[in-house]
Short mmCIF file of C-alpha atoms and ligand atoms in Angstrom, two decimals:
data_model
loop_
_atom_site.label_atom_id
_atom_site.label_comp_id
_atom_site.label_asym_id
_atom_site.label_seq_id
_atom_site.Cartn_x
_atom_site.Cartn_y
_atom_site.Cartn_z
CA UNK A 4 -30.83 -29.56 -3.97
CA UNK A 5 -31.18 -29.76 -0.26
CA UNK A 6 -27.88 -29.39 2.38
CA UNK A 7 -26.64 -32.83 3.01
CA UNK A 8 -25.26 -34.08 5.96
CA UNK A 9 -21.59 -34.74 4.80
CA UNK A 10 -19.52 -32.86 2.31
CA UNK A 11 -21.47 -33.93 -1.13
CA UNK A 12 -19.52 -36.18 -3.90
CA UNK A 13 -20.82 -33.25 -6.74
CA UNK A 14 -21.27 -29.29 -5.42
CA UNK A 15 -24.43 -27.54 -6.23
CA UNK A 16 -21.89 -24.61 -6.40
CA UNK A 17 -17.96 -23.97 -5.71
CA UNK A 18 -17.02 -19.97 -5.04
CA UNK A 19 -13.88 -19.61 -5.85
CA UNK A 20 -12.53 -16.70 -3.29
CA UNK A 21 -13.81 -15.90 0.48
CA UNK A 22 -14.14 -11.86 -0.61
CA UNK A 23 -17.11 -9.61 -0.11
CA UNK A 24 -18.91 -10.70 -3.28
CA UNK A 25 -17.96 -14.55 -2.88
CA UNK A 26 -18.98 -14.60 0.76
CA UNK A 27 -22.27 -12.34 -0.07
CA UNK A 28 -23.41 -15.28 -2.57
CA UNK A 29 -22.06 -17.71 -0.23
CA UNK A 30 -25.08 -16.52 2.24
CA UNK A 31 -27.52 -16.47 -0.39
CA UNK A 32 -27.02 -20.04 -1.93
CA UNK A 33 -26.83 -21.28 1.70
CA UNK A 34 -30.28 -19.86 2.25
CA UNK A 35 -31.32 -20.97 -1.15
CA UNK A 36 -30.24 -24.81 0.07
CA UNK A 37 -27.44 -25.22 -2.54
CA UNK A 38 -24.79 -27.17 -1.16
CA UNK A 39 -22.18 -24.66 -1.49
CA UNK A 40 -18.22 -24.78 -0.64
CA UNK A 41 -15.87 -21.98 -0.64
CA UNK A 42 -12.37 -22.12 -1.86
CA UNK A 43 -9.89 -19.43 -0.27
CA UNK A 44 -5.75 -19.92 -0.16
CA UNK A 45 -5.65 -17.28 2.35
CA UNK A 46 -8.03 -16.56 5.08
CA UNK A 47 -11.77 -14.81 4.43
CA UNK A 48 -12.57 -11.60 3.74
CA UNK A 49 -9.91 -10.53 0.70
CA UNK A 50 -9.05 -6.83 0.28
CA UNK A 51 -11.69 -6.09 2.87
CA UNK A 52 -10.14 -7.93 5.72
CA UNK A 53 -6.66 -5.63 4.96
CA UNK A 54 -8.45 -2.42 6.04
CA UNK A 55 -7.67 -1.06 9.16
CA UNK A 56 -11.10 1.02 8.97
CA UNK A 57 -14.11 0.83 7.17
CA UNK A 58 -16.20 3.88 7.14
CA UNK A 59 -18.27 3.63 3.83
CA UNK A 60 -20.32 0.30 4.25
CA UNK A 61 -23.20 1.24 5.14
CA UNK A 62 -24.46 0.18 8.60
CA UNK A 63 -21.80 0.82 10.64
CA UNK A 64 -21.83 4.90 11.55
CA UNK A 65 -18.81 4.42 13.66
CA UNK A 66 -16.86 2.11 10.75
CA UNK A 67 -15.96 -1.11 11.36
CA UNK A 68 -12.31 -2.82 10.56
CA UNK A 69 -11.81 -5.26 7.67
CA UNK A 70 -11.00 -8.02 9.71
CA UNK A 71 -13.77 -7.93 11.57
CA UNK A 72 -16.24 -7.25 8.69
CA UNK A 73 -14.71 -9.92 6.94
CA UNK A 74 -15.26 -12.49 9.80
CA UNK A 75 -18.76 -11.32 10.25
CA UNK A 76 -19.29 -12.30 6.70
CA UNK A 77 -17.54 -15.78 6.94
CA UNK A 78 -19.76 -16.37 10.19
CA UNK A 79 -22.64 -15.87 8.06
CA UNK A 80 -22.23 -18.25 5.36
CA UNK A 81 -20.96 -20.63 7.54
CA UNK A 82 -24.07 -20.42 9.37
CA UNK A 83 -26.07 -21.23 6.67
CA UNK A 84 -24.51 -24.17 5.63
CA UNK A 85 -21.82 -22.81 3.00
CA UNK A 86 -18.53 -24.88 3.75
CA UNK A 87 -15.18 -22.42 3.18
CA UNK A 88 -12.11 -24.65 2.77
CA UNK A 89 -8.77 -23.24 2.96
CA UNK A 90 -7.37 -24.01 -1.09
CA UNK A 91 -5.72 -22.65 -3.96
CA UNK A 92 -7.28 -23.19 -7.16
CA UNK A 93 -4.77 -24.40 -10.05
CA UNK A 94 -7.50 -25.27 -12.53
CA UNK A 95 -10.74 -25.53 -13.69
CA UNK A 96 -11.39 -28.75 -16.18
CA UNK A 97 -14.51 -27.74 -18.14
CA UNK A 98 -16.62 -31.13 -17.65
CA UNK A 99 -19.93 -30.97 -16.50
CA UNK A 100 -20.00 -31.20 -13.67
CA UNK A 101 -17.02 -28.53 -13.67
CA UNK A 102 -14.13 -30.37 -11.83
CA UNK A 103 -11.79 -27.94 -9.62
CA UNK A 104 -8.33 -28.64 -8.67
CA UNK A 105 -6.45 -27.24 -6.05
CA UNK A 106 -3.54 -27.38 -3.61
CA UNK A 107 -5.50 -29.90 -2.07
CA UNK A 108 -8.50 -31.99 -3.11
CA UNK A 109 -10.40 -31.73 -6.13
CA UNK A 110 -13.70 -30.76 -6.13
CA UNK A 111 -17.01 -31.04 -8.44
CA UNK A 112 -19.95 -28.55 -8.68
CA UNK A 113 -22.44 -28.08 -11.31
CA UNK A 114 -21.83 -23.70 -11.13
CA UNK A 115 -18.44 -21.96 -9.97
CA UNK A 116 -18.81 -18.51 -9.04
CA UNK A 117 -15.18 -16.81 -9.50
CA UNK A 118 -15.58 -14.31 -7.02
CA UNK A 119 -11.00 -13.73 -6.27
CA UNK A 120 -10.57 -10.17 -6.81
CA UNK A 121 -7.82 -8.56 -7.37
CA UNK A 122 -4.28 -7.66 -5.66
CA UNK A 123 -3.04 -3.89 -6.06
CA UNK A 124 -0.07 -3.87 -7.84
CA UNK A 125 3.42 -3.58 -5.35
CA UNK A 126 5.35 -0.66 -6.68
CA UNK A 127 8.31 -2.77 -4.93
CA UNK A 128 10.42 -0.15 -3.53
CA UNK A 129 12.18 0.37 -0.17
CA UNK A 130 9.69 1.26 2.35
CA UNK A 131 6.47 0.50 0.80
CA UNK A 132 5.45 -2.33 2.73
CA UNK A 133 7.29 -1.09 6.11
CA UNK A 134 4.50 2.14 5.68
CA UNK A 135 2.03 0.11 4.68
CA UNK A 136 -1.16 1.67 6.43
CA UNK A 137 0.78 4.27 7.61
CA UNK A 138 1.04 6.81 4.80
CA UNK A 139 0.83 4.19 2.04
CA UNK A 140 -1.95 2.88 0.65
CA UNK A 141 -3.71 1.47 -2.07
CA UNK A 142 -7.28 2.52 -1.77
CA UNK A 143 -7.82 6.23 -2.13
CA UNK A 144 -12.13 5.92 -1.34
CA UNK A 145 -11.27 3.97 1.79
CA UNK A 146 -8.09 6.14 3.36
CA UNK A 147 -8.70 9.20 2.01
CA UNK A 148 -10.32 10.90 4.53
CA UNK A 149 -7.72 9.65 7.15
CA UNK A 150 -5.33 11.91 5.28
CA UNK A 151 -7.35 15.32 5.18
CA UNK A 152 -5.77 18.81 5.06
CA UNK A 153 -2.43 16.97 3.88
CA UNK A 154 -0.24 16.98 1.36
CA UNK A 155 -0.39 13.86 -0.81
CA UNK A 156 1.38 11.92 -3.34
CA UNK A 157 -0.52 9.66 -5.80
CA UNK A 158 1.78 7.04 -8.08
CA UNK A 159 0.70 5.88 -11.01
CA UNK A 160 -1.21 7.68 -14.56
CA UNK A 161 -3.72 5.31 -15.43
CA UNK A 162 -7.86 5.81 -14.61
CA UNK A 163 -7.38 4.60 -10.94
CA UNK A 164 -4.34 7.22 -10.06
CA UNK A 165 -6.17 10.26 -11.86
CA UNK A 166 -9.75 9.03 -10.39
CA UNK A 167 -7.83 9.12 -7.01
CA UNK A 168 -6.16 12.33 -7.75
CA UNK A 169 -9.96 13.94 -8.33
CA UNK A 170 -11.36 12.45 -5.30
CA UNK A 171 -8.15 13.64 -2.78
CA UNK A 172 -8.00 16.74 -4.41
CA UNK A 173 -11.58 17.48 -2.45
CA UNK A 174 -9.98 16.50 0.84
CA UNK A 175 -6.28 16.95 0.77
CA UNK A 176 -4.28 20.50 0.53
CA UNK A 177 -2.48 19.36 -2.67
CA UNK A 178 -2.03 16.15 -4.70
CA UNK A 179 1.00 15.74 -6.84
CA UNK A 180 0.83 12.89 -9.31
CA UNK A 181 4.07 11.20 -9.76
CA UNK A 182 4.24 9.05 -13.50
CA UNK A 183 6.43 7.53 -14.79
CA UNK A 184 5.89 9.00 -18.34
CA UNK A 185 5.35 12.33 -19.43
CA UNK A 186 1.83 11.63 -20.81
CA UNK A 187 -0.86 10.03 -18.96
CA UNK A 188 -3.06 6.90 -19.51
CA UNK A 189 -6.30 8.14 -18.17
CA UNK A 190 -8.70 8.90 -19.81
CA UNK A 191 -8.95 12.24 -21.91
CA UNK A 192 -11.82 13.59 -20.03
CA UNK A 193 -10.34 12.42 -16.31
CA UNK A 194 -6.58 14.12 -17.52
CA UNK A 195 -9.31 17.53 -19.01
CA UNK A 196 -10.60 17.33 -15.30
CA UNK A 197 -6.75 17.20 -13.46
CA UNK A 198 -5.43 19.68 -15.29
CA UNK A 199 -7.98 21.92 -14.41
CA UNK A 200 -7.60 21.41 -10.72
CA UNK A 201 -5.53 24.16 -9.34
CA UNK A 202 -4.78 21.71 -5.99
CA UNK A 203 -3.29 19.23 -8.61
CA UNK A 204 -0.02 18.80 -9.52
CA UNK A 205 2.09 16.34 -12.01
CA UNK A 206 5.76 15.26 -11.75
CA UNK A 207 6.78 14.04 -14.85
CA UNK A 208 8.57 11.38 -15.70
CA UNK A 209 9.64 10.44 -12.61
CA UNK A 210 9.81 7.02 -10.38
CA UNK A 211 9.66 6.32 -6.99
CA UNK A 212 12.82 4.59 -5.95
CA UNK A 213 12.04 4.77 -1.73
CA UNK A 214 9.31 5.90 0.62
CA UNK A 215 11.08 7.12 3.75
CA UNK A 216 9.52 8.11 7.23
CA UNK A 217 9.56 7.20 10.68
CA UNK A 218 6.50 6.49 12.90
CA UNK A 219 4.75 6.99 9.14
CA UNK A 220 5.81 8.07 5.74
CA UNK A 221 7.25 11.65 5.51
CA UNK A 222 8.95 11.55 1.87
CA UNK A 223 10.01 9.62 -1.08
CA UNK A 224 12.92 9.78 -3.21
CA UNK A 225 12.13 9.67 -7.00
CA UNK A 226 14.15 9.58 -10.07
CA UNK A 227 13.87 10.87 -13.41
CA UNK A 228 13.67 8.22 -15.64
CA UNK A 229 15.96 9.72 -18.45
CA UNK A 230 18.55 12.38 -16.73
CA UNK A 231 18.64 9.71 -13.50
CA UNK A 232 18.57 12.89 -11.41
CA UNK A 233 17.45 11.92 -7.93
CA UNK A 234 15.24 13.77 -5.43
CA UNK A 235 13.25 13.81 -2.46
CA UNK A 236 9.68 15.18 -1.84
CA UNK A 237 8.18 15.45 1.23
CA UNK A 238 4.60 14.24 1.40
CA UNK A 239 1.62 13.49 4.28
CA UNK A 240 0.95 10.56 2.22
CA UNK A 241 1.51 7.80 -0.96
CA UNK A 242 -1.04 6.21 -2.61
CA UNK A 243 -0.02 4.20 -5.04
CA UNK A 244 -2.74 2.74 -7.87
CA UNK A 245 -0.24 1.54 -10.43
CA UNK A 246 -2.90 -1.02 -11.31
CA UNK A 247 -4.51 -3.87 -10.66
CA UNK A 248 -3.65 -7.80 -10.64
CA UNK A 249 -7.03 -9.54 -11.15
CA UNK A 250 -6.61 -13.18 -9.72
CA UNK A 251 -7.11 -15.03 -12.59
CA UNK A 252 -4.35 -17.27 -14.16
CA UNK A 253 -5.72 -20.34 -12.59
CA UNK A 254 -8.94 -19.82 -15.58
CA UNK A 255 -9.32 -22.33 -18.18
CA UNK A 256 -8.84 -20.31 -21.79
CA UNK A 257 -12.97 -20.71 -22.80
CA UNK A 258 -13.00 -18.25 -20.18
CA UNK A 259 -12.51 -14.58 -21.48
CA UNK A 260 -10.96 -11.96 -20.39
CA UNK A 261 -10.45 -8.07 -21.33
CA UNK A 262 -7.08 -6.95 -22.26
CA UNK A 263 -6.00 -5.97 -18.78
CA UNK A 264 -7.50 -9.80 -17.29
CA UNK A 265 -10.51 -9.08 -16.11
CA UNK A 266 -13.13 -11.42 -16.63
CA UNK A 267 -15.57 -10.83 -19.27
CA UNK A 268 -19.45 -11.77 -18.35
CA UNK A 269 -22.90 -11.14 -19.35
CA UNK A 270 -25.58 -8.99 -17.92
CA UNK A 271 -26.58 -11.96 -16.05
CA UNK A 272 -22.82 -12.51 -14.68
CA UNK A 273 -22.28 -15.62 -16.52
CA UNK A 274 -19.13 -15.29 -18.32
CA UNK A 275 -17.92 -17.25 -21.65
CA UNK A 276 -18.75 -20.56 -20.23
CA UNK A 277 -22.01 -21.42 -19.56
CA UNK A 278 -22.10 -22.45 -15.44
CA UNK A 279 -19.29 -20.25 -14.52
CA UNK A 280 -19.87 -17.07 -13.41
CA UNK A 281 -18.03 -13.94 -11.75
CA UNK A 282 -18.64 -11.22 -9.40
CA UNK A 283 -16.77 -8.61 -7.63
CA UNK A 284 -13.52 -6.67 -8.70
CA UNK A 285 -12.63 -9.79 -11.21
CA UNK A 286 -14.99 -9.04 -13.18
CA UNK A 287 -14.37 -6.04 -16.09
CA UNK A 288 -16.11 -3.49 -15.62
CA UNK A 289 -16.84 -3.68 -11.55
CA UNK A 290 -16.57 -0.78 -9.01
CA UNK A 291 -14.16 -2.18 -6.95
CA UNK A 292 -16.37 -1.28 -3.99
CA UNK A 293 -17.32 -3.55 -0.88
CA UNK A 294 -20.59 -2.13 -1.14
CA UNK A 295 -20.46 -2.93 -4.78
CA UNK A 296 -19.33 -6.39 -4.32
CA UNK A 297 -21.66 -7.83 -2.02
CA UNK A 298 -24.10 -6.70 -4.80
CA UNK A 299 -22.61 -8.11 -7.45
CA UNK A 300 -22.54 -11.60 -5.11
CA UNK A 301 -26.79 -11.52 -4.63
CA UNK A 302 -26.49 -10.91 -8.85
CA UNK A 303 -24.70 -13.50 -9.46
CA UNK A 304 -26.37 -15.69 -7.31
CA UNK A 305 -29.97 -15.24 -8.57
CA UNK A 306 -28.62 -16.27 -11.82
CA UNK A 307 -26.36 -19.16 -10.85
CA UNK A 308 -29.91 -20.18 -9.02
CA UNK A 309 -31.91 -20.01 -12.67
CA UNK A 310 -29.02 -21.99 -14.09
CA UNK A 311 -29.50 -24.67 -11.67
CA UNK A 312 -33.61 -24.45 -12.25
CA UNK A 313 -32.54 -25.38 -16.15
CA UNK A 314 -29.72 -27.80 -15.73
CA UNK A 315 -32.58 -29.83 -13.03
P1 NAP B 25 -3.76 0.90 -15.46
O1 NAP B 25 -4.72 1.44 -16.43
O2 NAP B 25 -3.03 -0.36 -15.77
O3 NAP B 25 -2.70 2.07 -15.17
C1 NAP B 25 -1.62 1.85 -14.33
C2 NAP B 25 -0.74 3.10 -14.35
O4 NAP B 25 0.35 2.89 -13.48
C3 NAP B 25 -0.17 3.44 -15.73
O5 NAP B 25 -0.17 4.81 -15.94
C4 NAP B 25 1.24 2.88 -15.66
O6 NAP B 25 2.17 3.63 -16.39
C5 NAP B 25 1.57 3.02 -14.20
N1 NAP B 25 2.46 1.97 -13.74
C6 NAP B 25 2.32 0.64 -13.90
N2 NAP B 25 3.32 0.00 -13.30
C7 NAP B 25 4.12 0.96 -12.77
C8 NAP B 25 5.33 0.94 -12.01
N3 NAP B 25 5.91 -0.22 -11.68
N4 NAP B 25 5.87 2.10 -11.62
C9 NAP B 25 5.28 3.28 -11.94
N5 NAP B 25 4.14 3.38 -12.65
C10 NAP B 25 3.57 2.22 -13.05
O7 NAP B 25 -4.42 0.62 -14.02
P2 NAP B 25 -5.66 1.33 -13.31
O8 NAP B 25 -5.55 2.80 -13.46
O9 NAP B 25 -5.74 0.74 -11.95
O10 NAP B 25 -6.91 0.82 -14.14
C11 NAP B 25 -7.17 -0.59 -14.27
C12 NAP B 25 -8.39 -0.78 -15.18
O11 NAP B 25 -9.53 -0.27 -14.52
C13 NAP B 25 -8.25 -0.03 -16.49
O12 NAP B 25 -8.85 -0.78 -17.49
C14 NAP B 25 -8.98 1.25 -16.23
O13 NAP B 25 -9.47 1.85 -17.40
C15 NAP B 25 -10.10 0.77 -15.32
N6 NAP B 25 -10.56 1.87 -14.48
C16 NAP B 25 -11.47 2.74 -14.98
C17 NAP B 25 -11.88 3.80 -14.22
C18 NAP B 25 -12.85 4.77 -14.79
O14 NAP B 25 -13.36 4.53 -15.86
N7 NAP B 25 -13.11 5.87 -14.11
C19 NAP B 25 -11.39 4.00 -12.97
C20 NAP B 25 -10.46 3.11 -12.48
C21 NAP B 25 -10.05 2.06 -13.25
P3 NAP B 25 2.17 3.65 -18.00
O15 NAP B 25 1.04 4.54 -18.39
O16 NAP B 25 3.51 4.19 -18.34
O17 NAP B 25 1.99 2.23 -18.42
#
């Protein structure tokens, strides 16, 4: 399997997303000597590269931002020989070897590794993206300790909004949930836990319609979805986990996915297709963690390396 000189006619492996997990295996396989090449539309690093501060990977007692963790991570694989190529994936044809099409070129490798996340769902309202990062976000483990001793807002009513609710109760003088329901998604024994926290608070049935501020976000106006009344609440800050979109609807059908689109894969990270595999916040079931990630990307490479053993 050893690196070639030029970019190889057939892939040893294609990653499919320049993320923490993607990049981690990226190292690995370049280490291993698997000629490796690394698809990303946008630039490396995913979700990390869009935090300002990263204070929980370990390593870095002072934090580090995302940008420059995610750069560090690029430099890495690069240095070992993985090649990451600015593309969007449209398909996958399931041929062996796998045949990937993009904006560009097409590519063959004899694994993929779909390693391209997810985006956090845009609640699409005035003001969101002008407070972006300050008094918005969409991660409540990585900002929530910017926001300490304030009073918070958290949109949304599924696991992620009432797991966020838990965790900035600890930190924050008050959370108030805003849903747009009057019953929440959660989980029974997440919505047992909320309700017993006297720092948390619901508003029912409401909707954001506008986050409003001026060097950073000081209030939104919401509406209640059946009388229309409008109001406006003042808050320290929004976080908004009205779900997830995994990255996924350039995957062929063979590959499965739970109801919500996440990929389905086996202990071993392989998912319906034998040769594919998936790691990081794609796949169902991950911790949407950096830390968690880069884990899942050493996984998922040790078994993309056994696969390769057998196909040899
Ligand atoms: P989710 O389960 O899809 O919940 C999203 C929530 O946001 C729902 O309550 C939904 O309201 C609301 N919502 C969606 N679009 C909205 C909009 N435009 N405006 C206002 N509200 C909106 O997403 P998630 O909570 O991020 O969870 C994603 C997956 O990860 C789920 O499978 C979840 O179980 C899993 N997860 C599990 C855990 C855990 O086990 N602790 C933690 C986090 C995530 P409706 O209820 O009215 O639809």
């Amino acid at each position: 399997m050893g690196a070639g000189s030029g970019p190889p006619a057939i892939w040893d492996l294609a990653i499919i997303g320049a993320g923490a997990a993607g990049l981690t295996c990226a190292i690995y396989a370049g280490r291993g000597r698997l000629r490796t090449v690394v698809l990303e539309k946008m630039m490396p690093g995913g979700q990390v590269a869009l935090n300002d501060l990263i204070e929980n990977y370990p390593g870095f007692a002072d934090g580090i931002s995302g940008l420059e963790l995610a750069q560090e991570m690029a430099k890495q694989a690069a240095r070992f020989g993985a090649e990451i190529q600015t593309a969007e994936v449209h398909s996958i044809e399931i041929e062996r070897p796998f045949r990937i099409l993009t904006s560009g070129e097409a590519y063959q490798a004899k694994a993929v590794l779909i390693a391209t996340g997810c985006s956090p769902r845009r609640l699409g309202v005035p003001g969101e993206k002008e407070y972006y990062t300050r008094g918005v976000s969409y991660c409540a483990t990585c900002d929530g300790p910017l926001f300490a001793g304030k009073s918070l807002l958290i949109v949304g009513g599924g696991n992620t909004a009432i797991d966020d609710a838990l965790y900035l109760a600890n930190l924050a003088a008050d959370v108030t949930v805003v849903h747009r329901r009057d019953k929440l998604r959660a989980d029974l024994i997440l919505q047992e836990r909320a309700f017993a926290n006297p720092k948390i608070d619901f508003l029912w049935s409401h909707v954001v319609t506008e986050i409003k501020g001026n060097e950073s976000a000081e209030a939104v106006t919401v509406r209640h979805v059946e009388t229309g009344e409008a109001q406006e609440v003042a808050t320290g800050g929004v976080f908004i986990a009205i779900g997830e979109i995994p990255q996924t609807g350039f995957l062929p059908e063979q590959v499965h996915k739970d109801d919500s689109g996440y990929v389905l894969a086996k202990d071993t990270f392989e998912t319906t297709v034998p040769g594919i595999f998936v790691a990081g916040d794609v796949r169902a079931g991950a911790y949407r963690q950096i830390a968690a990630a880069v884990g899942e990307g050493v996984m998922a490479y040790r078994n993309i390396w056994n696969y390769l053993e057998v196909q040899k």
